[in-house]
Short mmCIF file of C-alpha atoms and ligand atoms in Angstrom, two decimals:
data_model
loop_
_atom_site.label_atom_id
_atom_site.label_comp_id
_atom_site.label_asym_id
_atom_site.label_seq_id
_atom_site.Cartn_x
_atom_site.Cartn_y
_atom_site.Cartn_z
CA UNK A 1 132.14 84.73 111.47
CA UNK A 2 128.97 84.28 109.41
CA UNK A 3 127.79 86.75 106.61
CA UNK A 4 125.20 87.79 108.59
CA UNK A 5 127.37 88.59 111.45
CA UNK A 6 129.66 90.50 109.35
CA UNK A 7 126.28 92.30 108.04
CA UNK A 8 125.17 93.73 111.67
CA UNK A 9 128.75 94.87 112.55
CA UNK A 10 129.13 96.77 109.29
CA UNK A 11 125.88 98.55 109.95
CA UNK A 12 126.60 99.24 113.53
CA UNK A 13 129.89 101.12 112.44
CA UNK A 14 128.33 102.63 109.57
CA UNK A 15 126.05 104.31 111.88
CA UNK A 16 128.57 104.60 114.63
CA UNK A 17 130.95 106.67 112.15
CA UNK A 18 127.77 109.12 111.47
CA UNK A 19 127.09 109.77 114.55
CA UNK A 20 129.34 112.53 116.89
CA UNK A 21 132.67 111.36 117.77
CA UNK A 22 132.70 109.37 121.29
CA UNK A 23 128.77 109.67 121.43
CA UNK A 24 126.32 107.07 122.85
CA UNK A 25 123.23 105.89 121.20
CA UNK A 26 120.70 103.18 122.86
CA UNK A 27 118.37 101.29 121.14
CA UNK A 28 116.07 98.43 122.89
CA UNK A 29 114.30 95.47 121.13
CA UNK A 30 110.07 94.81 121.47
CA UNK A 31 108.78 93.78 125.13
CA UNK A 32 107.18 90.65 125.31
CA UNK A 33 103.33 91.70 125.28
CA UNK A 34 101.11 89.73 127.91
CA UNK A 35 98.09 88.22 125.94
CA UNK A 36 96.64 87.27 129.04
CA UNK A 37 96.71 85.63 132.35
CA UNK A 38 100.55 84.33 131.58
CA UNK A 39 100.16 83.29 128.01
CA UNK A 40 102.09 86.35 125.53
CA UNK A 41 100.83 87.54 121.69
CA UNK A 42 104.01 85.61 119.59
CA UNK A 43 107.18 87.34 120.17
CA UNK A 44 108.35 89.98 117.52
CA UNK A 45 111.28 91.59 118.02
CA UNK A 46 111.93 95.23 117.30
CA UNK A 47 113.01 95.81 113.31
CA UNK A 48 115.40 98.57 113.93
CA UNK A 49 117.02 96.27 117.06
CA UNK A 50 117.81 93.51 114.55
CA UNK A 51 118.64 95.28 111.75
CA UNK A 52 121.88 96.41 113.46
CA UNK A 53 122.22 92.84 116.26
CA UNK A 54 120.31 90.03 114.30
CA UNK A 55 119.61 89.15 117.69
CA UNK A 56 116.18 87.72 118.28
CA UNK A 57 115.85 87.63 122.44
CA UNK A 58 113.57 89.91 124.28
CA UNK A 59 114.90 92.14 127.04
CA UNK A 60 117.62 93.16 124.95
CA UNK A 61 119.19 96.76 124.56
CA UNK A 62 122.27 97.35 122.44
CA UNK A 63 124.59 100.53 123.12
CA UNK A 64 127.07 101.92 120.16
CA UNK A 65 129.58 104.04 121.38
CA UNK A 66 131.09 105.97 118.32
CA UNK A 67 134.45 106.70 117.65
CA UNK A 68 136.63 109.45 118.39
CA UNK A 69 140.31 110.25 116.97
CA UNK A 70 141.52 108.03 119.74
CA UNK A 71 138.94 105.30 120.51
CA UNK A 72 137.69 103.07 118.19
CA UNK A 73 133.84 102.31 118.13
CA UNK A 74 132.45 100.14 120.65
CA UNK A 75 129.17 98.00 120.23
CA UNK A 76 127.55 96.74 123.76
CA UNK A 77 124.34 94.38 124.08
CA UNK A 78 122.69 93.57 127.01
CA UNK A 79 120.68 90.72 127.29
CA UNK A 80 119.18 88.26 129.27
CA UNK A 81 121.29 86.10 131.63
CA UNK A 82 121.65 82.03 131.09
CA UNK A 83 118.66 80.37 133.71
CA UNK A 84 118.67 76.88 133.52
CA UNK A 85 115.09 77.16 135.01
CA UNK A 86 113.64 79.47 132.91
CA UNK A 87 115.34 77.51 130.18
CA UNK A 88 113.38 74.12 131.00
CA UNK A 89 110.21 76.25 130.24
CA UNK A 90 110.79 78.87 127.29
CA UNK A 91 114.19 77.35 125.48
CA UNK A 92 117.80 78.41 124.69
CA UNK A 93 118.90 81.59 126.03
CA UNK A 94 122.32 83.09 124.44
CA UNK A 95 123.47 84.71 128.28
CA UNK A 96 125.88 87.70 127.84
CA UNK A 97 129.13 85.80 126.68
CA UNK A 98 127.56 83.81 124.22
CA UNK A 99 125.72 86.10 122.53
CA UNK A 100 129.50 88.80 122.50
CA UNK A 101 130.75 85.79 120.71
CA UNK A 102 128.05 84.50 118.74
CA UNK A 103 126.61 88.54 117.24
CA UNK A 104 130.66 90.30 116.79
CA UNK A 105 129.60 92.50 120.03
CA UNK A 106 132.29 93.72 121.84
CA UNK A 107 131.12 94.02 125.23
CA UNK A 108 128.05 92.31 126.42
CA UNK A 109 126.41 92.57 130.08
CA UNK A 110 123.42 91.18 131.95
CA UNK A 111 119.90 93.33 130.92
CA UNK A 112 120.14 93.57 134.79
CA UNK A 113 123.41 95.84 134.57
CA UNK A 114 122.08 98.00 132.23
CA UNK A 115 121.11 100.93 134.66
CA UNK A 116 124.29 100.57 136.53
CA UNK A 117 126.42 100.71 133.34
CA UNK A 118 124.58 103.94 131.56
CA UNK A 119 125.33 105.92 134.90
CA UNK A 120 129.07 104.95 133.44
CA UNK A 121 129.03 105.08 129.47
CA UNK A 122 126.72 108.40 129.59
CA UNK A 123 129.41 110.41 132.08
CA UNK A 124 131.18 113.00 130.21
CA UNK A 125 130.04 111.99 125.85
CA UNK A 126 129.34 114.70 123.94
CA UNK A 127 125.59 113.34 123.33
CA UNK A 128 122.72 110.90 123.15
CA UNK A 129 120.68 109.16 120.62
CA UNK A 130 117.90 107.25 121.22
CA UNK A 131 114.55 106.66 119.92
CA UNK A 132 112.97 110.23 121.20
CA UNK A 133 109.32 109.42 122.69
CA UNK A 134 108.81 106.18 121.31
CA UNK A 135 108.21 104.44 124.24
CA UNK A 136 107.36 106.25 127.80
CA UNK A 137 109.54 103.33 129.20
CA UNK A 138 112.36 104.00 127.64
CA UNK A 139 112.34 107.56 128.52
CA UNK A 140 112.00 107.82 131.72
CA UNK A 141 114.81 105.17 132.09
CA UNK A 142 117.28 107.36 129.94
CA UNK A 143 115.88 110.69 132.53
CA UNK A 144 117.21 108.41 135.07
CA UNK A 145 120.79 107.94 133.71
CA UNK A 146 120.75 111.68 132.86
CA UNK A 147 119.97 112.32 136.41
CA UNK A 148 122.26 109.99 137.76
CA UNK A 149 125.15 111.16 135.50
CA UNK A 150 124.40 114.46 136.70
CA UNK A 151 124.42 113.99 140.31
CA UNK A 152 128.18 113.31 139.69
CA UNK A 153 128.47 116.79 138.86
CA UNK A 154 130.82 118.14 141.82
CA UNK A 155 133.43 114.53 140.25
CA UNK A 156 133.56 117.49 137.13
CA UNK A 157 131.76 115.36 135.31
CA UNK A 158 129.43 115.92 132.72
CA UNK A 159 125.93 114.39 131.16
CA UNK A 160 125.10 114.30 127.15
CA UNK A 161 124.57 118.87 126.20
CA UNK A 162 122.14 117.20 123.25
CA UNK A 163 120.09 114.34 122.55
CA UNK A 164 119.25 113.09 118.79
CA UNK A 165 116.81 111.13 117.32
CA UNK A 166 118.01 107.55 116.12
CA UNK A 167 115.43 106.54 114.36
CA UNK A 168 116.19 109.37 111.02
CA UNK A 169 119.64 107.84 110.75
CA UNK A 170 118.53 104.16 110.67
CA UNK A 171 115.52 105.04 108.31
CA UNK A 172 117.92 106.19 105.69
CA UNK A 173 120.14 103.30 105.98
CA UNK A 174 117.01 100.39 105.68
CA UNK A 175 115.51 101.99 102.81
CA UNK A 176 117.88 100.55 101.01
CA UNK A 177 118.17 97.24 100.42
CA UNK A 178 121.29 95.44 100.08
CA UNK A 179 121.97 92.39 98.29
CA UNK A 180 121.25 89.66 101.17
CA UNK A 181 118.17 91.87 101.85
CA UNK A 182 116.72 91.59 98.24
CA UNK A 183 117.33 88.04 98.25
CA UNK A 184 115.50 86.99 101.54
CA UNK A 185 112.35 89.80 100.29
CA UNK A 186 112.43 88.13 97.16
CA UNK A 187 112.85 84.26 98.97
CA UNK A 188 109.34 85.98 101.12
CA UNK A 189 107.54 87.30 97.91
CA UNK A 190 107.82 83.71 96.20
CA UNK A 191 106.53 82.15 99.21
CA UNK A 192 103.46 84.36 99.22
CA UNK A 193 103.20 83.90 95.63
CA UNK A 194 102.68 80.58 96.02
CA UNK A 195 100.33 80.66 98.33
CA UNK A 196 97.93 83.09 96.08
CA UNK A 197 98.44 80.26 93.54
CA UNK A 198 97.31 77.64 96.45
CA UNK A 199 93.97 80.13 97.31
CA UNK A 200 92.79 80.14 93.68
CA UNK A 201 93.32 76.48 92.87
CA UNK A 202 91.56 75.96 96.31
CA UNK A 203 88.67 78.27 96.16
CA UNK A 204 84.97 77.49 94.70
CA UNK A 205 81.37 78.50 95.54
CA UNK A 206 80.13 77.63 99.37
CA UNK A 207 84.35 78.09 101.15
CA UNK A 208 84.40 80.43 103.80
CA UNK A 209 86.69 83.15 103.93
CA UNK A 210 88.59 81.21 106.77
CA UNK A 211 89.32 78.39 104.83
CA UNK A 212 91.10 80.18 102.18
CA UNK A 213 93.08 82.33 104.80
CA UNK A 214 94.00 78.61 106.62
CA UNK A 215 95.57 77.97 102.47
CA UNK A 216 97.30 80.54 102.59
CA UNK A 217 98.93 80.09 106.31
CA UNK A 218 99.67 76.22 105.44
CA UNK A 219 101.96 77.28 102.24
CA UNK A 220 103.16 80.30 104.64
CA UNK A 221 104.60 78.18 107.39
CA UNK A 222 105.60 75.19 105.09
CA UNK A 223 108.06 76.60 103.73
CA UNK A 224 109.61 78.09 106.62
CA UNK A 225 107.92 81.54 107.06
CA UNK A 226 107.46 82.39 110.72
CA UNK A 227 104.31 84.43 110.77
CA UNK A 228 102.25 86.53 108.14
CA UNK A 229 103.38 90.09 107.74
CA UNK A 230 100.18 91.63 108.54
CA UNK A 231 96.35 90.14 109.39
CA UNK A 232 95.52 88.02 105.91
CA UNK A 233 92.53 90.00 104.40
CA UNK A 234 90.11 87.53 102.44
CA UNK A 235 86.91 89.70 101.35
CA UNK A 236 84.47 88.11 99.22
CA UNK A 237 82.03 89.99 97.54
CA UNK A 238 81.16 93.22 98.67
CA UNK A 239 83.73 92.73 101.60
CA UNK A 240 86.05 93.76 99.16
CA UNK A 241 84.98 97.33 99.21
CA UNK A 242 86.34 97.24 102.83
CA UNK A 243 89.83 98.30 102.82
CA UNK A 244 91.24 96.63 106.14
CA UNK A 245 88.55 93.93 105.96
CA UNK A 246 89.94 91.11 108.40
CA UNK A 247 86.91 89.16 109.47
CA UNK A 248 87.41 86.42 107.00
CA UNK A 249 84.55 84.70 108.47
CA UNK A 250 81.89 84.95 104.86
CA UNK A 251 80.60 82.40 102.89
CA UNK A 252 82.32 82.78 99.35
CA UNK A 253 79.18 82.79 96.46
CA UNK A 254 79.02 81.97 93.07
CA UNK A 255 79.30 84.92 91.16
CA UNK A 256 81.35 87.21 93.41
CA UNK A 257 84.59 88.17 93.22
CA UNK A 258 87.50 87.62 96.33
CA UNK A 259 90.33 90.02 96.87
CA UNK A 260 93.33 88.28 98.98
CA UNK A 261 95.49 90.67 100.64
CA UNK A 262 98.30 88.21 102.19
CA UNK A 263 101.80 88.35 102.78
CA UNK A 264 104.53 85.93 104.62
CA UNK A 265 107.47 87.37 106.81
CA UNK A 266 110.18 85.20 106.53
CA UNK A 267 113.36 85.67 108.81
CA UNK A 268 112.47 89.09 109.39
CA UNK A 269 111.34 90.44 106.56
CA UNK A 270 108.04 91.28 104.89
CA UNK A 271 106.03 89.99 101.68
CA UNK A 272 102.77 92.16 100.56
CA UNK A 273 100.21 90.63 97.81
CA UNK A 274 96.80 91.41 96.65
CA UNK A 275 95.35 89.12 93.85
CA UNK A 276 91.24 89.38 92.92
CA UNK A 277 90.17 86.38 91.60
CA UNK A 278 86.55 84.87 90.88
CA UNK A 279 85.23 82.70 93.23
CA UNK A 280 83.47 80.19 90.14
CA UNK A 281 87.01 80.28 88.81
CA UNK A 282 85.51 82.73 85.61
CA UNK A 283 85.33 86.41 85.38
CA UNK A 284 82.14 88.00 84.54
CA UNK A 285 82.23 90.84 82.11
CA UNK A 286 81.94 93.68 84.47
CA UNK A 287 84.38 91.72 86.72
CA UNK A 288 86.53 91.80 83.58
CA UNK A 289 86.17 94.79 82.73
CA UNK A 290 87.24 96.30 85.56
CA UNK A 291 90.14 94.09 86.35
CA UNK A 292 91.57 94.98 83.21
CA UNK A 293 91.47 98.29 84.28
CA UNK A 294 93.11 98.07 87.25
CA UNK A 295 96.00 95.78 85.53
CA UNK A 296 96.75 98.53 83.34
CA UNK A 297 97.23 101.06 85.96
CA UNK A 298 99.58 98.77 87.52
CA UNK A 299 101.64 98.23 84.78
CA UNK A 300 101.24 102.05 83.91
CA UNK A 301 102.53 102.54 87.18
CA UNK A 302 105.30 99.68 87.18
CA UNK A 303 106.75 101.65 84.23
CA UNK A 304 106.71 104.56 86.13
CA UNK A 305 109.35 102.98 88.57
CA UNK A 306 113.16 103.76 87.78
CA UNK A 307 116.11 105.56 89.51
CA UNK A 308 116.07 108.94 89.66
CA UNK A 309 111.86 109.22 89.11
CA UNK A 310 109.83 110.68 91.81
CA UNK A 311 108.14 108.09 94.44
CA UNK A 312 104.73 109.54 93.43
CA UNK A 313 104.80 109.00 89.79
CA UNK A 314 103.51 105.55 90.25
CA UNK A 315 100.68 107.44 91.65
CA UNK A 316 100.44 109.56 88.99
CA UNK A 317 100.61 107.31 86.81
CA UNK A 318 98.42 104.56 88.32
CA UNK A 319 95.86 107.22 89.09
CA UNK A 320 95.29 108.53 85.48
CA UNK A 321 94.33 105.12 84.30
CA UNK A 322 92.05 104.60 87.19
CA UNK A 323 90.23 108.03 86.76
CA UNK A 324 89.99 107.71 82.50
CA UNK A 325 88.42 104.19 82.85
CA UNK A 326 86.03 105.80 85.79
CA UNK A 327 85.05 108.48 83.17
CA UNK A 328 85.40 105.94 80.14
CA UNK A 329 83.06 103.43 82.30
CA UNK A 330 80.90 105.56 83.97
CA UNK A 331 81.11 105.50 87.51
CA UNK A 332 81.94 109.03 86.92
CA UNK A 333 80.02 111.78 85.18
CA UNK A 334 81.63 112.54 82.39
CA UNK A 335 79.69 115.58 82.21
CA UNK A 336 80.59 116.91 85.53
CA UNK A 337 84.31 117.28 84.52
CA UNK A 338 85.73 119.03 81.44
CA UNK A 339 88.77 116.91 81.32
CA UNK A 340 90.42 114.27 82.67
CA UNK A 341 92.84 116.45 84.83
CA UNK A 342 89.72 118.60 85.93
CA UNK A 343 88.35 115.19 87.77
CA UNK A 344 91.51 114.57 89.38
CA UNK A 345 91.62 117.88 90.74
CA UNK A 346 88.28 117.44 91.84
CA UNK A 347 89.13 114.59 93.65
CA UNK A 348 86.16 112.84 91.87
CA UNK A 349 88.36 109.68 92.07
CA UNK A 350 88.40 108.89 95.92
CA UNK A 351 84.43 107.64 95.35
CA UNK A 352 86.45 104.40 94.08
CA UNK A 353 90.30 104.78 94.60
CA UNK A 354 91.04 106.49 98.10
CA UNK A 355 94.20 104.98 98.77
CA UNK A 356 97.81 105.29 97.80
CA UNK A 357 99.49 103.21 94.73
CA UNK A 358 102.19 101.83 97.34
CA UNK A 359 104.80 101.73 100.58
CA UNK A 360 108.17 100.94 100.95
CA UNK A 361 108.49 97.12 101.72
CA UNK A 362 111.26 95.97 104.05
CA UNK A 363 111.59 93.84 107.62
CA UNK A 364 108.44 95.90 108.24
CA UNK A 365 105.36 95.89 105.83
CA UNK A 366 104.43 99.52 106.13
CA UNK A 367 108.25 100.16 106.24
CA UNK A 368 110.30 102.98 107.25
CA UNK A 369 111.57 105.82 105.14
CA UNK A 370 110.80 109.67 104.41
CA UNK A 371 108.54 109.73 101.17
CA UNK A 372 109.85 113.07 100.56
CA UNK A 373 112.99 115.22 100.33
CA UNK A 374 112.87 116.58 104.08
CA UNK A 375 116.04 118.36 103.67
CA UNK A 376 114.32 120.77 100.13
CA UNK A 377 112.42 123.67 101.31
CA UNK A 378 109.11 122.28 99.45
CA UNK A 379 109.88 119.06 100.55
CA UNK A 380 109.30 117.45 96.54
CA UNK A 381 108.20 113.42 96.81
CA UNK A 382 112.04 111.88 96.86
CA UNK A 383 113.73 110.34 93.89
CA UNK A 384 113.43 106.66 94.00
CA UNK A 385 117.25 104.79 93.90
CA UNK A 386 118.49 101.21 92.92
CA UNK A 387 117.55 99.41 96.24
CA UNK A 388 114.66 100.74 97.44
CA UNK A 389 111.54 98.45 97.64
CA UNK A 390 108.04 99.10 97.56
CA UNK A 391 104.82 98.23 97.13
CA UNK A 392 102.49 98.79 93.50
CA UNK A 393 99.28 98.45 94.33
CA UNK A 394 96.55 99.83 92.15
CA UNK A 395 93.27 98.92 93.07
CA UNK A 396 89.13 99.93 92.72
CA UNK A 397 86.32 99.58 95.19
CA UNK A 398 82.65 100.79 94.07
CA UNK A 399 80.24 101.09 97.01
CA UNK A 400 76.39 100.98 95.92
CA UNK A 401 75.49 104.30 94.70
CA UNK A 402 73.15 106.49 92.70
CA UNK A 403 74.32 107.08 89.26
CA UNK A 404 76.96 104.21 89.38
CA UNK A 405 76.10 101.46 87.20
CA UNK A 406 74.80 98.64 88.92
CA UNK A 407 76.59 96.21 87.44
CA UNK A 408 79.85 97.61 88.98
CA UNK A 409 78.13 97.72 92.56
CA UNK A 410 80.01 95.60 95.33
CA UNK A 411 82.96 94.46 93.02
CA UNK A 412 86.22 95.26 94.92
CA UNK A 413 89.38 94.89 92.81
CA UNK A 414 93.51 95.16 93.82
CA UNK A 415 96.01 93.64 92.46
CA UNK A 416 99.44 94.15 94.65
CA UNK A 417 102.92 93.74 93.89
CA UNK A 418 106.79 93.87 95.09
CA UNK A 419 109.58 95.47 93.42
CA UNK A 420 112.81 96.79 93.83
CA UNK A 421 114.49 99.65 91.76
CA UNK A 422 117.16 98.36 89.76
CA UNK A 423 119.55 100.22 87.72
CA UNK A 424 117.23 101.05 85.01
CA UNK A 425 114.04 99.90 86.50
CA UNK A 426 112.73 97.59 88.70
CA UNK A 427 112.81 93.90 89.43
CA UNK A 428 108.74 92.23 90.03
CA UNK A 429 109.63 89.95 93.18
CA UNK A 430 105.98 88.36 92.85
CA UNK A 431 105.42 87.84 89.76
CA UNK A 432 105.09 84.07 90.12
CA UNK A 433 100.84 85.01 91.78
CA UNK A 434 98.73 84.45 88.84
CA UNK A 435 97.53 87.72 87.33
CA UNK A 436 96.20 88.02 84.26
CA UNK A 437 92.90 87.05 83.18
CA UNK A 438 93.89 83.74 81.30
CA UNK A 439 96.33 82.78 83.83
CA UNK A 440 93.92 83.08 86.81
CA UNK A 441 91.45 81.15 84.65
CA UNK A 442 93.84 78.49 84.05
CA UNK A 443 95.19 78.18 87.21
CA UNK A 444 91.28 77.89 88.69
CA UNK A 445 90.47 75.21 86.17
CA UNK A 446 93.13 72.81 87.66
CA UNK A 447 90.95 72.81 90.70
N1 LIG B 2 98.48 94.69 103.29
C1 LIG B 2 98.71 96.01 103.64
C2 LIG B 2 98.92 96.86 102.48
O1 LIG B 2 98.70 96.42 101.37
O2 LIG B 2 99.37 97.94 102.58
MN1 MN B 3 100.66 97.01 100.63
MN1 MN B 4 98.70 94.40 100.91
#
């Protein structure tokens, strides 16, 4: 048995043992999504499916049955049957028996059975969890075991009294990231780190947005990444000031600034970097100026990362740097506000900073997780532990406005990174993308 087998059975009894004794849960992968006419968008599978199978086929449910004093826990998948037809056109299918043997399942049927079988493994268990109203799908096909299960109701027996919500339980369990996890995020971050390095040694006056987003996809799939995390954002000039910019179709000028927003997934899991960088390959001095200011509410907020610290003091932290060099700058009124704390209150700083410092960072970019202590009555911002990972990214936008200094207008600025929490801090997986001023100066004047 492989590590990563051994992985996916530990989870699926560490969650079977948490659940109530000789209880069902369900949990299906992603459906293939038609693109159109009979060509489908790529094939993703669903990120809590393989965190507890590794298994990668469509039209795949598994069912854990947990254990009781008597029984031990059972772990079903159905999949997809072998079709030597099918298999001429769209590859290697595991079939049922293969995939028992090949994932440490101990049952496995055909995806046809599945209906048939639930009617079975639902009579007479205490309860249900499933992903509650995630898909309509789904849940009307889990009304229809209930409802067959119940028919059988003269037999004495009886359907699930209470259904749960999966999804809580496997949240808590991906936020953190064990070891094989931090070393494929940190295998993703380098990747994506080197392709930031590839964009600025590429880029000059007159490339198109495109062109630097086809860089970054080259070093991306080269070395074995399977698709980007999320839509590459390349904003030049004041594109930057758009915060989900994806066009990527502009003309890069002398001059400007571009902010790269561009991470790889590799086997599963996510990579998330922003890096600014001039298009000439030299800052200007209000380009400078306020990159340096966003660089040191990054770090302010890096050092704000450690176990047992709040989630939001990187906020904090980040944001009180931001709003000072507003004031200190002004792109705020200083006069307007009678402290520093009095234009944070105010909320002066959304004009230029209207997003959060971060997200937790896992098989999904945006991943999952509770932010704050659900269980407290005031629900505090959680204490951050050694293998959580998240995002730190700090970052200024200034729209064309009265009173704002014109030579701030249209400059966009982030500058994104990926950590874990260590023991006393955290580890920087991206640290090899170019970031401060000298070193993205260097790097360009290799070009
Ligand atoms: N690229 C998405 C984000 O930074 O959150
Ligand atoms: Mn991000
Ligand atoms: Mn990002």
């Amino acid at each position: 048995m492989t590590a990563a087998v051994a992985r996916h059975i530990e989870r699926r009894a560490r969650l079977a043992a948490r659940m109530q004794p000789g209880s069902v849960a369900v949990l299906a992968t992603a459906p293939e999504v038609l693109r159109n006419g009979d060509s489908d968008y790529p094939y993703r599978h669903d990120s809590y499916f393989y965190y507890l199978s590794g298994f990668t086929e469509p039209d795949s449910v598994l069912v854990l049955v947990a254990p009781t004093g008597d029984t031990p826990a059972r772990s079903i998948l159905f999949c997809r049957e072998k079709n030597p037809e099918r298999e001429i056109w769209d590859g290697y299918r595991h079939g049922p028996e293969a995939a028992r043997i090949a994932f440490g399942f101990d049952e496995a049927f055909p995806i046809a059975e599945l209906d048939a079988q639930m009617g079975k493994l639902l009579a007479n268990v205490p309860a249900l969890y499933y992903a509650l109203g995630h898909s309509a799908a789904l849940d009307a096909q889990v009304a229809s075991w209930l409802k067959a299960v119940r028919a059988q109701g003269r037999s004495g027996i009886t359907a699930p009294g209470s259904t749960h919500h999966l999804l809580g339980m496997l949240d808590e369990m991906r936020l953190l990231k064990d070891a094989d996890e931090q070393a494929l995020m940190a295998r993703a971050a380098a990747i994506s780190a080197a392709a930031h390095a590839r964009a600025m040694r590429f880029t000059r006056p007159g490339v198109f947005e495109y062109e630097i987003e086809a860089e970054l996809l080259h070093e991306f799939r080269r070395n074995g990444a399977q698709f980007p995390a999320y839509t590459p954002i390349v904003a030049s000039g004041a594109n930057a000031c758009v915060l989900h910019y994806n066009r990527n179709d502009r003309q890069c000028r002398e001059g400007e600034l571009v902010l790269v927003d561009a991470g790889c997934e590799l086997d599963g899991y996510a990579s998330d970097i922003t890096r600014s960088w001039p298009v000439s390959g030299r800052f200007s001095e209000a380009q400078k100026t306020l990159y340096a200011l966003v660089l040191r509410a990054q770090e302010a907020a890096l050092a704000a990362i450690a176990p047992g610290r709040p989630y939001s003091g990187m906020h904090e932290a980040a944001l009180k740097v931001l709003a000072q060099g507003m004031l200190d700058l002004g792109l705020l009124e200083r006069a307007r506000y009678a402290s520093l704390d009095d234009a944070i209150a105010d909320k002066a700083h959304l004009q230029f900073y209207m997003h959060g410092t971060g997200h937790w960072l896992g098989m999904d970019v945006h991943d999952v997780g509770p932010y704050r202590d659900l269980s407290a009555a005031d629900k505090p911002s959680r204490p951050l532990l050694p293998g959580m990972a998240l995002t730190v990214e700090p970052g200024i936008y200034v729209r064309p406005a009265q009173g704002v200094p014109e030579e701030y207008w249209n400059i966009g600025i982030r500058i994104e990174d990926d950590v874990i929490v260590t023991d006393d801090g955290c580890r920087v997986l991206s640290g090899d993308a170019p970031k401060g001023v000298a070193e993205i100066e260097n790097m360009m004047k290799e070009r």
